[in-house]
Tab-separated table of C-alpha atoms in Angstrom:
chain	number	residue	atom	x	y	z
A	17	UNK	CA	-79.010	15.623	28.717
A	18	UNK	CA	-79.737	16.347	32.440
A	19	UNK	CA	-80.013	13.829	35.302
A	20	UNK	CA	-81.549	13.396	38.834
A	21	UNK	CA	-78.810	12.600	41.428
A	22	UNK	CA	-80.356	11.154	44.496
A	23	UNK	CA	-78.251	10.893	47.665
A	24	UNK	CA	-78.645	8.082	50.057
A	25	UNK	CA	-79.145	9.508	53.676
A	26	UNK	CA	-79.383	6.188	55.674
A	27	UNK	CA	-82.107	6.535	58.346
A	28	UNK	CA	-82.576	10.224	57.114
A	29	UNK	CA	-79.920	11.540	59.392
A	30	UNK	CA	-77.938	14.535	57.859
A	31	UNK	CA	-75.209	16.542	59.493
A	32	UNK	CA	-75.179	20.414	59.196
A	33	UNK	CA	-71.866	19.972	57.295
A	34	UNK	CA	-73.475	17.591	54.683
A	35	UNK	CA	-76.471	19.852	54.391
A	36	UNK	CA	-74.320	23.048	53.630
A	37	UNK	CA	-72.303	21.023	51.010
A	38	UNK	CA	-75.610	19.715	49.466
A	39	UNK	CA	-76.855	23.278	49.272
A	40	UNK	CA	-73.595	24.450	47.575
A	41	UNK	CA	-74.040	21.701	45.006
A	42	UNK	CA	-77.723	22.775	44.316
A	43	UNK	CA	-76.581	26.125	43.690
A	44	UNK	CA	-73.787	25.205	41.454
A	45	UNK	CA	-75.250	22.149	39.379
A	46	UNK	CA	-79.025	21.756	40.542
A	47	UNK	CA	-80.538	25.174	39.506
A	48	UNK	CA	-81.065	26.122	43.132
A	49	UNK	CA	-83.485	23.368	43.936
A	50	UNK	CA	-83.308	20.488	46.465
A	51	UNK	CA	-85.991	17.861	46.730
A	52	UNK	CA	-86.667	15.643	50.033
A	53	UNK	CA	-87.944	12.201	49.097
A	54	UNK	CA	-90.524	10.018	50.764
A	55	UNK	CA	-87.770	7.677	51.811
A	56	UNK	CA	-85.826	10.078	53.767
A	57	UNK	CA	-83.277	10.949	50.895
A	58	UNK	CA	-82.218	14.260	49.176
A	59	UNK	CA	-82.529	14.695	45.363
A	60	UNK	CA	-80.625	17.096	42.990
A	61	UNK	CA	-82.299	17.842	39.655
A	62	UNK	CA	-81.475	19.154	36.361
A	63	UNK	CA	-77.760	18.058	36.711
A	64	UNK	CA	-76.149	18.251	33.186
A	65	UNK	CA	-74.332	15.069	32.038
A	66	UNK	CA	-70.783	16.555	32.053
A	67	UNK	CA	-71.271	17.758	35.586
A	68	UNK	CA	-72.468	14.506	37.141
A	69	UNK	CA	-68.803	13.178	37.813
A	70	UNK	CA	-68.013	16.332	39.689
A	71	UNK	CA	-71.381	15.753	41.635
A	72	UNK	CA	-70.669	12.302	42.407
A	73	UNK	CA	-67.121	13.302	43.834
A	74	UNK	CA	-68.577	16.088	46.003
A	75	UNK	CA	-71.096	13.692	47.388
A	76	UNK	CA	-68.475	10.964	48.363
A	77	UNK	CA	-66.283	13.636	50.011
A	78	UNK	CA	-69.100	14.784	52.263
A	79	UNK	CA	-69.559	10.996	53.388
A	80	UNK	CA	-72.842	10.242	51.441
A	81	UNK	CA	-73.401	8.145	48.469
A	82	UNK	CA	-75.718	7.560	45.537
A	83	UNK	CA	-75.210	3.759	45.494
A	84	UNK	CA	-78.362	1.887	45.755
A	85	UNK	CA	-80.677	4.977	45.769
A	86	UNK	CA	-82.395	4.057	42.648
A	87	UNK	CA	-83.238	1.199	40.441
A	88	UNK	CA	-83.397	-2.488	41.280
A	89	UNK	CA	-81.393	-2.161	44.517
A	90	UNK	CA	-81.851	-1.968	48.164
A	91	UNK	CA	-83.258	1.461	48.516
A	92	UNK	CA	-82.751	3.786	51.507
A	93	UNK	CA	-83.237	1.978	54.806
A	94	UNK	CA	-85.701	4.264	56.599
A	95	UNK	CA	-85.515	4.947	60.544
A	96	UNK	CA	-88.206	6.717	62.684
A	97	UNK	CA	-86.975	10.323	63.406
A	98	UNK	CA	-88.427	10.088	66.886
A	99	UNK	CA	-86.327	6.869	67.712
A	100	UNK	CA	-84.537	7.248	71.197
A	101	UNK	CA	-86.440	10.653	72.305
A	102	UNK	CA	-90.076	10.178	71.395
A	103	UNK	CA	-92.641	9.127	74.005
A	104	UNK	CA	-93.928	6.235	71.673
A	105	UNK	CA	-90.537	4.799	70.505
A	106	UNK	CA	-89.076	2.244	72.908
A	107	UNK	CA	-85.493	2.601	71.862
A	108	UNK	CA	-83.252	3.930	69.211
A	109	UNK	CA	-83.476	1.824	66.113
A	110	UNK	CA	-81.056	3.695	64.115
A	111	UNK	CA	-78.022	1.842	64.749
A	112	UNK	CA	-79.743	-1.255	63.507
A	113	UNK	CA	-81.031	0.466	60.386
A	114	UNK	CA	-77.601	1.918	59.403
A	115	UNK	CA	-76.008	-1.643	60.034
A	116	UNK	CA	-78.620	-3.452	57.810
A	117	UNK	CA	-77.950	-0.850	55.143
A	118	UNK	CA	-74.307	-1.148	55.152
A	119	UNK	CA	-74.299	-4.908	55.271
A	120	UNK	CA	-76.630	-5.173	52.023
A	121	UNK	CA	-75.091	-1.953	50.248
A	122	UNK	CA	-71.623	-3.539	50.452
A	123	UNK	CA	-72.915	-6.610	48.505
A	124	UNK	CA	-74.528	-4.199	45.905
A	125	UNK	CA	-72.151	-4.932	43.288
A	126	UNK	CA	-73.305	-8.569	43.123
A	127	UNK	CA	-76.874	-8.222	44.248
A	128	UNK	CA	-77.944	-5.304	41.862
A	129	UNK	CA	-77.393	-7.636	38.842
A	130	UNK	CA	-79.634	-10.379	40.536
A	131	UNK	CA	-82.468	-8.545	42.294
A	132	UNK	CA	-85.815	-8.702	40.423
A	133	UNK	CA	-86.883	-5.417	41.846
A	134	UNK	CA	-86.218	-2.771	44.447
A	135	UNK	CA	-86.183	-3.716	48.092
A	136	UNK	CA	-87.656	-1.261	50.788
A	137	UNK	CA	-86.973	-1.617	54.418
A	138	UNK	CA	-88.160	0.471	57.248
A	139	UNK	CA	-87.400	0.601	61.044
A	140	UNK	CA	-89.566	2.259	63.817
A	141	UNK	CA	-92.026	1.613	66.694
A	142	UNK	CA	-94.224	4.525	66.967
A	143	UNK	CA	-97.992	4.337	65.777
A	144	UNK	CA	-97.230	5.990	62.487
A	145	UNK	CA	-94.018	3.641	61.805
A	146	UNK	CA	-96.039	0.458	62.844
A	147	UNK	CA	-98.598	1.236	60.111
A	148	UNK	CA	-95.924	2.168	57.575
A	149	UNK	CA	-94.259	-1.171	58.257
A	150	UNK	CA	-97.213	-2.724	56.159
A	151	UNK	CA	-96.100	-0.926	53.157
A	152	UNK	CA	-92.739	-2.140	52.739
A	153	UNK	CA	-90.776	-5.244	51.657
A	154	UNK	CA	-89.397	-5.516	55.135
A	155	UNK	CA	-90.895	-3.676	58.055
A	156	UNK	CA	-89.061	-3.875	61.319
A	157	UNK	CA	-91.345	-2.608	63.992
A	158	UNK	CA	-89.493	-1.767	67.358
A	159	UNK	CA	-90.843	-3.678	70.564
A	160	UNK	CA	-89.504	-4.555	73.823
A	161	UNK	CA	-90.107	-7.991	75.182
A	162	UNK	CA	-89.396	-8.677	78.710
A	163	UNK	CA	-86.887	-5.873	78.781
A	164	UNK	CA	-85.094	-7.014	75.479
A	165	UNK	CA	-85.062	-4.954	72.444
A	166	UNK	CA	-86.101	-6.174	69.265
A	167	UNK	CA	-88.417	-6.083	66.330
A	168	UNK	CA	-91.738	-7.566	65.051
A	169	UNK	CA	-90.936	-8.364	61.300
A	170	UNK	CA	-93.192	-7.804	58.342
A	171	UNK	CA	-92.471	-8.666	54.760
A	172	UNK	CA	-94.118	-8.116	51.209
A	173	UNK	CA	-95.878	-4.865	51.651
A	174	UNK	CA	-95.909	-2.432	48.597
A	175	UNK	CA	-98.380	0.002	47.045
A	176	UNK	CA	-98.116	0.884	43.192
A	177	UNK	CA	-100.299	-0.648	40.605
A	178	UNK	CA	-101.241	-3.282	42.913
A	179	UNK	CA	-101.268	-2.451	46.624
A	180	UNK	CA	-100.476	-5.446	49.024
A	181	UNK	CA	-100.305	-5.235	52.737
A	182	UNK	CA	-97.274	-6.871	54.426
A	183	UNK	CA	-97.664	-10.143	56.172
A	184	UNK	CA	-96.203	-10.820	59.899
A	185	UNK	CA	-93.144	-13.077	59.562
A	186	UNK	CA	-91.477	-13.034	62.945
A	187	UNK	CA	-93.139	-12.019	66.262
A	188	UNK	CA	-89.954	-11.074	68.014
A	189	UNK	CA	-86.545	-10.834	66.413
A	190	UNK	CA	-83.618	-9.846	68.729
A	191	UNK	CA	-81.591	-6.978	67.671
A	192	UNK	CA	-78.693	-9.276	67.180
A	193	UNK	CA	-80.486	-11.028	64.440
A	194	UNK	CA	-81.687	-7.929	62.476
A	195	UNK	CA	-79.147	-8.054	59.863
A	196	UNK	CA	-79.404	-11.709	59.281
A	197	UNK	CA	-83.148	-11.420	58.854
A	198	UNK	CA	-82.600	-8.767	56.271
A	199	UNK	CA	-80.246	-10.721	54.308
A	200	UNK	CA	-82.483	-13.697	54.564
A	201	UNK	CA	-85.150	-11.469	52.962
A	202	UNK	CA	-83.012	-10.557	50.108
A	203	UNK	CA	-82.091	-14.176	49.407
A	204	UNK	CA	-85.300	-15.360	49.200
A	205	UNK	CA	-86.354	-12.607	46.875
A	206	UNK	CA	-83.429	-13.191	44.544
A	207	UNK	CA	-84.070	-16.844	44.602
A	208	UNK	CA	-87.967	-16.843	44.093
A	209	UNK	CA	-88.739	-13.205	42.304
A	210	UNK	CA	-89.473	-12.842	38.889
A	211	UNK	CA	-86.270	-11.454	37.278
A	212	UNK	CA	-87.549	-11.571	33.584
A	213	UNK	CA	-90.934	-9.643	34.206
A	214	UNK	CA	-90.176	-6.392	35.913
A	215	UNK	CA	-94.018	-5.708	36.339
A	216	UNK	CA	-94.037	-8.723	38.625
A	217	UNK	CA	-90.684	-8.409	40.197
A	218	UNK	CA	-91.684	-7.156	43.518
A	219	UNK	CA	-91.377	-9.223	46.563
A	220	UNK	CA	-95.190	-9.352	46.910
A	221	UNK	CA	-95.596	-11.099	43.837
A	222	UNK	CA	-92.886	-13.763	44.874
A	223	UNK	CA	-94.818	-14.261	48.069
A	224	UNK	CA	-98.334	-14.599	46.021
A	225	UNK	CA	-96.493	-17.183	43.715
A	226	UNK	CA	-95.039	-19.201	46.422
A	227	UNK	CA	-98.035	-18.965	49.067
A	228	UNK	CA	-97.413	-17.632	52.332
A	229	UNK	CA	-96.702	-20.970	53.940
A	230	UNK	CA	-93.693	-21.849	51.511
A	231	UNK	CA	-92.467	-18.362	51.604
A	232	UNK	CA	-92.246	-18.777	55.586
A	233	UNK	CA	-90.415	-21.898	55.191
A	234	UNK	CA	-87.933	-20.371	52.611
A	235	UNK	CA	-87.464	-17.646	54.695
A	236	UNK	CA	-86.717	-19.508	57.978
A	237	UNK	CA	-84.163	-21.744	56.302
A	238	UNK	CA	-82.226	-18.667	54.851
A	239	UNK	CA	-82.602	-16.992	58.367
A	240	UNK	CA	-80.876	-19.814	60.113
A	241	UNK	CA	-78.073	-20.013	57.639
A	242	UNK	CA	-77.312	-16.195	57.916
A	243	UNK	CA	-77.632	-16.490	61.631
A	244	UNK	CA	-74.946	-19.193	61.750
A	245	UNK	CA	-72.732	-17.098	59.363
A	246	UNK	CA	-72.978	-14.113	61.892
A	247	UNK	CA	-72.558	-16.001	64.892
A	248	UNK	CA	-68.949	-14.935	65.643
A	249	UNK	CA	-69.534	-11.245	64.642
A	250	UNK	CA	-70.864	-10.190	68.219
A	251	UNK	CA	-73.644	-8.251	69.324
A	252	UNK	CA	-74.629	-4.809	67.816
A	253	UNK	CA	-73.742	-1.591	69.537
A	254	UNK	CA	-75.954	-1.319	72.731
A	255	UNK	CA	-79.089	0.983	73.151
A	256	UNK	CA	-81.011	2.305	75.925
A	257	UNK	CA	-84.440	0.630	76.277
A	258	UNK	CA	-86.547	3.570	77.546
A	259	UNK	CA	-88.467	3.113	80.574
A	260	UNK	CA	-92.065	4.403	80.922
A	261	UNK	CA	-91.961	8.280	81.256
A	262	UNK	CA	-93.969	10.101	83.798
A	263	UNK	CA	-95.888	12.094	81.375
A	264	UNK	CA	-96.840	14.610	84.139
A	265	UNK	CA	-93.211	15.514	84.615
A	266	UNK	CA	-92.713	16.123	80.676
A	267	UNK	CA	-95.999	17.866	80.176
A	268	UNK	CA	-95.509	20.189	83.038
A	269	UNK	CA	-93.106	21.974	80.854
A	270	UNK	CA	-95.328	23.945	78.302
A	271	UNK	CA	-93.938	25.685	75.295
A	272	UNK	CA	-94.863	28.775	74.073
A	273	UNK	CA	-97.900	28.313	71.839
A	274	UNK	CA	-98.472	24.956	73.344
A	275	UNK	CA	-97.940	21.306	71.847
A	276	UNK	CA	-99.001	20.177	68.632
A	277	UNK	CA	-97.670	17.933	65.807
A	278	UNK	CA	-95.031	20.778	64.890
A	279	UNK	CA	-93.801	20.727	68.499
A	280	UNK	CA	-94.034	17.224	70.191
A	281	UNK	CA	-92.612	16.519	73.751
A	282	UNK	CA	-89.629	14.385	74.345
A	283	UNK	CA	-88.926	11.982	77.164
A	284	UNK	CA	-86.474	14.570	78.685
A	285	UNK	CA	-88.487	17.372	80.411
A	286	UNK	CA	-88.202	20.798	78.640
A	287	UNK	CA	-86.763	19.391	75.588
A	288	UNK	CA	-88.941	18.960	72.211
A	289	UNK	CA	-88.925	17.578	68.740
A	290	UNK	CA	-89.918	19.997	66.239
A	291	UNK	CA	-90.753	19.445	62.649
A	292	UNK	CA	-90.338	22.056	60.190
A	293	UNK	CA	-92.986	22.114	57.329
A	294	UNK	CA	-91.142	21.847	53.890
A	295	UNK	CA	-93.933	22.631	51.292
A	296	UNK	CA	-93.954	19.707	48.888
A	297	UNK	CA	-90.554	18.600	49.999
A	298	UNK	CA	-88.680	21.437	48.112
A	299	UNK	CA	-85.942	23.592	49.671
A	300	UNK	CA	-83.646	26.249	48.185
A	301	UNK	CA	-80.023	26.149	49.322
A	302	UNK	CA	-80.330	29.114	51.590
A	303	UNK	CA	-83.378	27.296	53.357
A	304	UNK	CA	-81.304	24.140	53.710
A	305	UNK	CA	-78.507	26.162	55.088
A	306	UNK	CA	-80.689	27.779	57.527
A	307	UNK	CA	-81.957	24.496	58.864
A	308	UNK	CA	-78.402	23.219	59.330
A	309	UNK	CA	-77.616	26.377	61.326
A	310	UNK	CA	-80.828	25.592	63.544
A	311	UNK	CA	-79.620	22.148	64.079
A	312	UNK	CA	-76.258	23.279	65.160
A	313	UNK	CA	-77.415	26.050	67.569
A	314	UNK	CA	-80.631	24.667	69.145
A	315	UNK	CA	-80.777	20.855	68.493
A	316	UNK	CA	-78.857	17.676	68.435
A	317	UNK	CA	-76.746	18.607	65.565
A	318	UNK	CA	-78.666	16.446	63.009
A	319	UNK	CA	-81.247	17.190	60.517
A	320	UNK	CA	-83.693	14.257	60.643
A	321	UNK	CA	-85.586	13.988	57.285
A	322	UNK	CA	-89.029	12.588	57.482
A	323	UNK	CA	-90.931	10.337	55.092
A	324	UNK	CA	-93.513	13.187	54.748
A	325	UNK	CA	-90.672	15.275	53.000
A	326	UNK	CA	-90.111	17.341	56.142
A	327	UNK	CA	-87.158	18.024	58.485
A	328	UNK	CA	-87.341	17.354	62.196
A	329	UNK	CA	-84.929	18.696	64.838
A	330	UNK	CA	-84.630	16.848	68.012
A	331	UNK	CA	-83.698	17.979	71.522
A	332	UNK	CA	-84.687	21.546	71.121
A	333	UNK	CA	-84.980	23.503	74.434
A	334	UNK	CA	-88.575	24.814	74.925
A	335	UNK	CA	-86.828	28.187	75.799
A	336	UNK	CA	-85.281	28.360	72.375
A	337	UNK	CA	-88.567	27.799	70.495
A	338	UNK	CA	-89.213	31.661	69.885
A	339	UNK	CA	-85.726	31.970	68.287
A	340	UNK	CA	-86.306	28.728	66.222
A	341	UNK	CA	-89.657	29.885	64.852
A	342	UNK	CA	-88.201	33.638	64.320
A	343	UNK	CA	-85.184	32.012	62.262
A	344	UNK	CA	-87.700	30.007	60.266
A	345	UNK	CA	-89.769	32.898	59.347
A	346	UNK	CA	-86.784	34.765	57.688
A	347	UNK	CA	-86.812	31.707	55.114
A	348	UNK	CA	-90.632	31.569	54.790
A	349	UNK	CA	-90.711	28.227	56.709
A	350	UNK	CA	-92.649	27.488	59.967
A	351	UNK	CA	-93.346	24.618	62.504
A	352	UNK	CA	-97.206	25.197	62.252
A	353	UNK	CA	-98.993	22.629	60.155
A	354	UNK	CA	-96.053	20.349	59.544
A	355	UNK	CA	-97.442	16.555	59.206
A	356	UNK	CA	-100.720	17.937	58.673
A	357	UNK	CA	-103.137	18.681	55.767
A	358	UNK	CA	-101.574	21.875	54.900
A	359	UNK	CA	-98.472	19.690	54.444
A	360	UNK	CA	-99.664	18.115	51.056
A	361	UNK	CA	-97.289	15.284	49.934
A	362	UNK	CA	-96.392	15.293	46.209
A	363	UNK	CA	-93.791	13.514	44.112
A	364	UNK	CA	-91.738	15.587	41.612
A	365	UNK	CA	-94.274	14.907	38.669
A	366	UNK	CA	-93.820	15.344	34.967
A	367	UNK	CA	-91.421	18.307	35.008
A	368	UNK	CA	-88.673	15.924	35.876
A	369	UNK	CA	-89.728	12.487	36.037
A	370	UNK	CA	-90.060	10.380	32.673
A	371	UNK	CA	-92.497	8.094	34.337
A	372	UNK	CA	-94.878	10.907	35.405
A	373	UNK	CA	-97.948	11.851	33.606
A	374	UNK	CA	-99.234	14.921	35.272
A	375	UNK	CA	-97.506	17.745	37.254
A	376	UNK	CA	-98.109	16.527	40.681
A	377	UNK	CA	-96.431	19.455	42.595
A	378	UNK	CA	-98.549	21.990	40.784
A	379	UNK	CA	-101.642	20.197	41.921
A	380	UNK	CA	-100.137	20.112	45.329
A	381	UNK	CA	-99.211	23.880	45.584
A	382	UNK	CA	-103.079	24.583	44.556
A	383	UNK	CA	-104.405	22.286	47.330
A	384	UNK	CA	-102.177	23.963	49.849
A	385	UNK	CA	-104.710	26.756	49.558
A	386	UNK	CA	-107.750	24.517	50.258
A	387	UNK	CA	-110.111	26.142	52.690
A	388	UNK	CA	-111.438	22.385	53.433
A	389	UNK	CA	-108.307	21.089	54.312
A	390	UNK	CA	-107.253	24.047	56.273
A	391	UNK	CA	-110.289	23.374	58.780
A	392	UNK	CA	-109.320	19.579	58.734
A	393	UNK	CA	-105.764	19.482	59.787
A	394	UNK	CA	-105.819	15.918	60.366
A	395	UNK	CA	-106.569	14.780	56.721
A	396	UNK	CA	-103.605	13.436	54.690
A	397	UNK	CA	-103.531	14.272	51.011
A	398	UNK	CA	-100.881	12.698	48.785
A	399	UNK	CA	-100.444	13.473	45.098
A	400	UNK	CA	-98.620	11.087	42.698
A	401	UNK	CA	-97.891	11.979	39.067
A	402	UNK	CA	-98.525	8.599	37.896
A	403	UNK	CA	-99.791	4.998	39.237
A	404	UNK	CA	-96.416	4.011	40.604
A	405	UNK	CA	-97.368	5.747	43.922
A	406	UNK	CA	-94.133	7.398	44.888
A	407	UNK	CA	-96.259	10.017	47.001
A	408	UNK	CA	-98.134	6.884	48.330
A	409	UNK	CA	-101.625	8.059	47.308
A	410	UNK	CA	-103.118	4.734	48.418
A	411	UNK	CA	-102.249	5.276	52.042
A	412	UNK	CA	-103.884	8.695	52.148
A	413	UNK	CA	-107.297	9.871	53.195
A	414	UNK	CA	-107.305	11.470	49.983
A	415	UNK	CA	-104.950	10.304	47.249
A	416	UNK	CA	-104.595	11.252	43.618
A	417	UNK	CA	-102.679	9.445	41.000
A	418	UNK	CA	-101.891	11.156	37.663
A	419	UNK	CA	-103.329	9.674	34.367
A	420	UNK	CA	-105.226	10.367	31.225
A	421	UNK	CA	-108.762	10.063	32.229
A	422	UNK	CA	-112.050	10.316	30.426
A	423	UNK	CA	-114.306	12.956	31.953
A	424	UNK	CA	-117.549	14.108	30.236
A	425	UNK	CA	-116.532	12.067	27.142
A	426	UNK	CA	-113.134	13.575	26.754
A	427	UNK	CA	-109.904	12.393	27.410
A	428	UNK	CA	-107.554	14.754	29.207
A	429	UNK	CA	-104.912	14.927	31.840
A	430	UNK	CA	-106.216	14.190	35.288
A	431	UNK	CA	-106.231	11.993	38.339
A	432	UNK	CA	-107.615	8.968	39.765
A	433	UNK	CA	-109.389	9.719	42.898
A	434	UNK	CA	-108.367	7.330	46.140
A	435	UNK	CA	-110.293	7.484	49.267
A	436	UNK	CA	-110.299	6.124	52.794
A	437	UNK	CA	-107.138	4.473	53.691
A	438	UNK	CA	-106.785	3.099	57.299
A	439	UNK	CA	-103.466	1.262	57.565
A	440	UNK	CA	-104.255	0.445	61.209
A	441	UNK	CA	-107.228	-1.646	59.928
A	442	UNK	CA	-105.121	-2.966	57.149
A	443	UNK	CA	-107.040	-1.118	54.471
A	444	UNK	CA	-105.610	0.823	51.611
A	445	UNK	CA	-107.467	3.619	49.596
A	446	UNK	CA	-110.139	2.670	46.979
A	447	UNK	CA	-110.032	4.136	43.477
A	448	UNK	CA	-113.461	5.830	43.443
A	449	UNK	CA	-113.416	8.117	40.404
A	450	UNK	CA	-111.617	10.215	37.625
A	451	UNK	CA	-110.918	13.979	38.137
A	452	UNK	CA	-109.757	16.341	35.431
A	453	UNK	CA	-106.649	18.150	36.162
A	454	UNK	CA	-108.429	21.620	36.452
A	455	UNK	CA	-110.855	20.497	38.727
A	456	UNK	CA	-108.787	18.801	41.546
A	457	UNK	CA	-109.306	21.589	44.007
A	458	UNK	CA	-113.121	21.682	43.505
A	459	UNK	CA	-113.493	17.779	43.839
A	460	UNK	CA	-111.161	17.783	46.977
A	461	UNK	CA	-113.428	20.564	48.548
A	462	UNK	CA	-116.412	18.487	47.746
A	463	UNK	CA	-115.102	15.080	49.081
A	464	UNK	CA	-114.180	17.036	52.520
A	465	UNK	CA	-117.696	18.422	52.406
A	466	UNK	CA	-119.257	14.997	52.133
A	467	UNK	CA	-117.079	13.694	54.822
A	468	UNK	CA	-118.149	16.636	57.135
A	469	UNK	CA	-121.807	15.855	56.369
A	470	UNK	CA	-121.723	12.186	56.844
A	471	UNK	CA	-119.256	11.604	59.488
A	472	UNK	CA	-120.127	10.741	63.323
A	473	UNK	CA	-118.488	12.484	66.016
A	474	UNK	CA	-114.779	12.387	65.959
A	475	UNK	CA	-114.878	9.773	63.251
A	476	UNK	CA	-111.717	9.436	60.941
A	477	UNK	CA	-112.038	9.975	57.263
A	478	UNK	CA	-111.216	6.307	56.428
A	479	UNK	CA	-113.958	5.004	58.996
A	480	UNK	CA	-116.531	7.253	57.351
A	481	UNK	CA	-115.855	5.953	53.971
A	482	UNK	CA	-115.866	2.416	55.203
A	483	UNK	CA	-119.136	2.793	57.065
A	484	UNK	CA	-121.001	4.433	54.230
A	485	UNK	CA	-119.292	2.423	51.412
A	486	UNK	CA	-116.930	3.564	48.756
A	487	UNK	CA	-119.537	3.626	45.901
A	488	UNK	CA	-122.202	5.549	48.064
A	489	UNK	CA	-119.372	7.958	49.271
A	490	UNK	CA	-118.472	8.523	45.440
A	491	UNK	CA	-122.116	8.901	44.446
A	492	UNK	CA	-122.618	11.684	46.903
């Protein structure tokens, strides 16, 4: 008799007004809990059936929607939170992400009856986004070719029960053709995806069945049709292609406490993007209101939700950082450790998800206290409550996926242990063992200890696992 209501936040950009309205909804209908998803959405849980219509009306009134946020639909279109200000992002891809989202969602009444499964799209060109493009049905990687903004297009990536890396589809796609390319991907998926077998419904299986060459031909034909149909619609809104930045000018301005993952320099000297660590992606209404006020007072007036279930604030003056830290501290939040090992990623788990097998957030909370992770802040730890990889455990250094496992001859709740992802080398983590639920912390401590003993100087976790070999590493 209760429901999860997921709000679609295109590109993860939430206004302070919307954030305050969501906080009020959570108080009235969601037992005082908001959850940030790994696709830059916001979820309300424990909404009683009779209250769902009022919640939907309120969400519409604040300029958000739940349409195409669940099920076999176009899921939320993601956009890099650093786009337009970060040192590694060549231009702001958010306008294109928003246009692609609107162009497909407006067709959802027809498409959602025909899509074999969900479609995940992402935009961004920083090192992290380039890697993440490999895990999505469509990955638009921001690039600049001879001064022209555009994208490399990847297709067919997905994790879950069968992890597959995306294949390169278009070397350079001008921005004006981004919508046509997205529509073409969806058209080919509808035409060749397996509608009758949900377990084989994802785009990766359509590519596997067709063969990569035949898939390319089908996409190219659909792409040309959609380009022709959109020929008279004009160019998308212009974006500034950022020139190379003099790092000396930027880094001459040093924030109190120095730079780090929680405080990153922007292209404008004296400004920073700060990432607020939201443990396990869970917020109280007061915490969200506090973040909304910080965005209004000290940032660009937007809360930028990240795929690591955190909140980024952009264009923060370095002089304002002490005030930002002090305000966060009143809510028990901080900038330190955001996007690092203390920032364990977890899905909502069995408490609210009917597919989950284990209580992933509980395991995540225990790992937040891990001494081994605290001394290795560059490790990524993801905990999913089932094999479906909502927390993307196969993309982590150390991943855990909930299951019933046999340990010491007994079947009990626990996790499969996944180790050694290296997306830059097109390698996902390996399933290397079984862990009983009470032993999660001890096993993670042991895994980190083995890595510390075997690694070469400055060698990443995934490189050590690959060099030693997964079976040998697991034997240790």
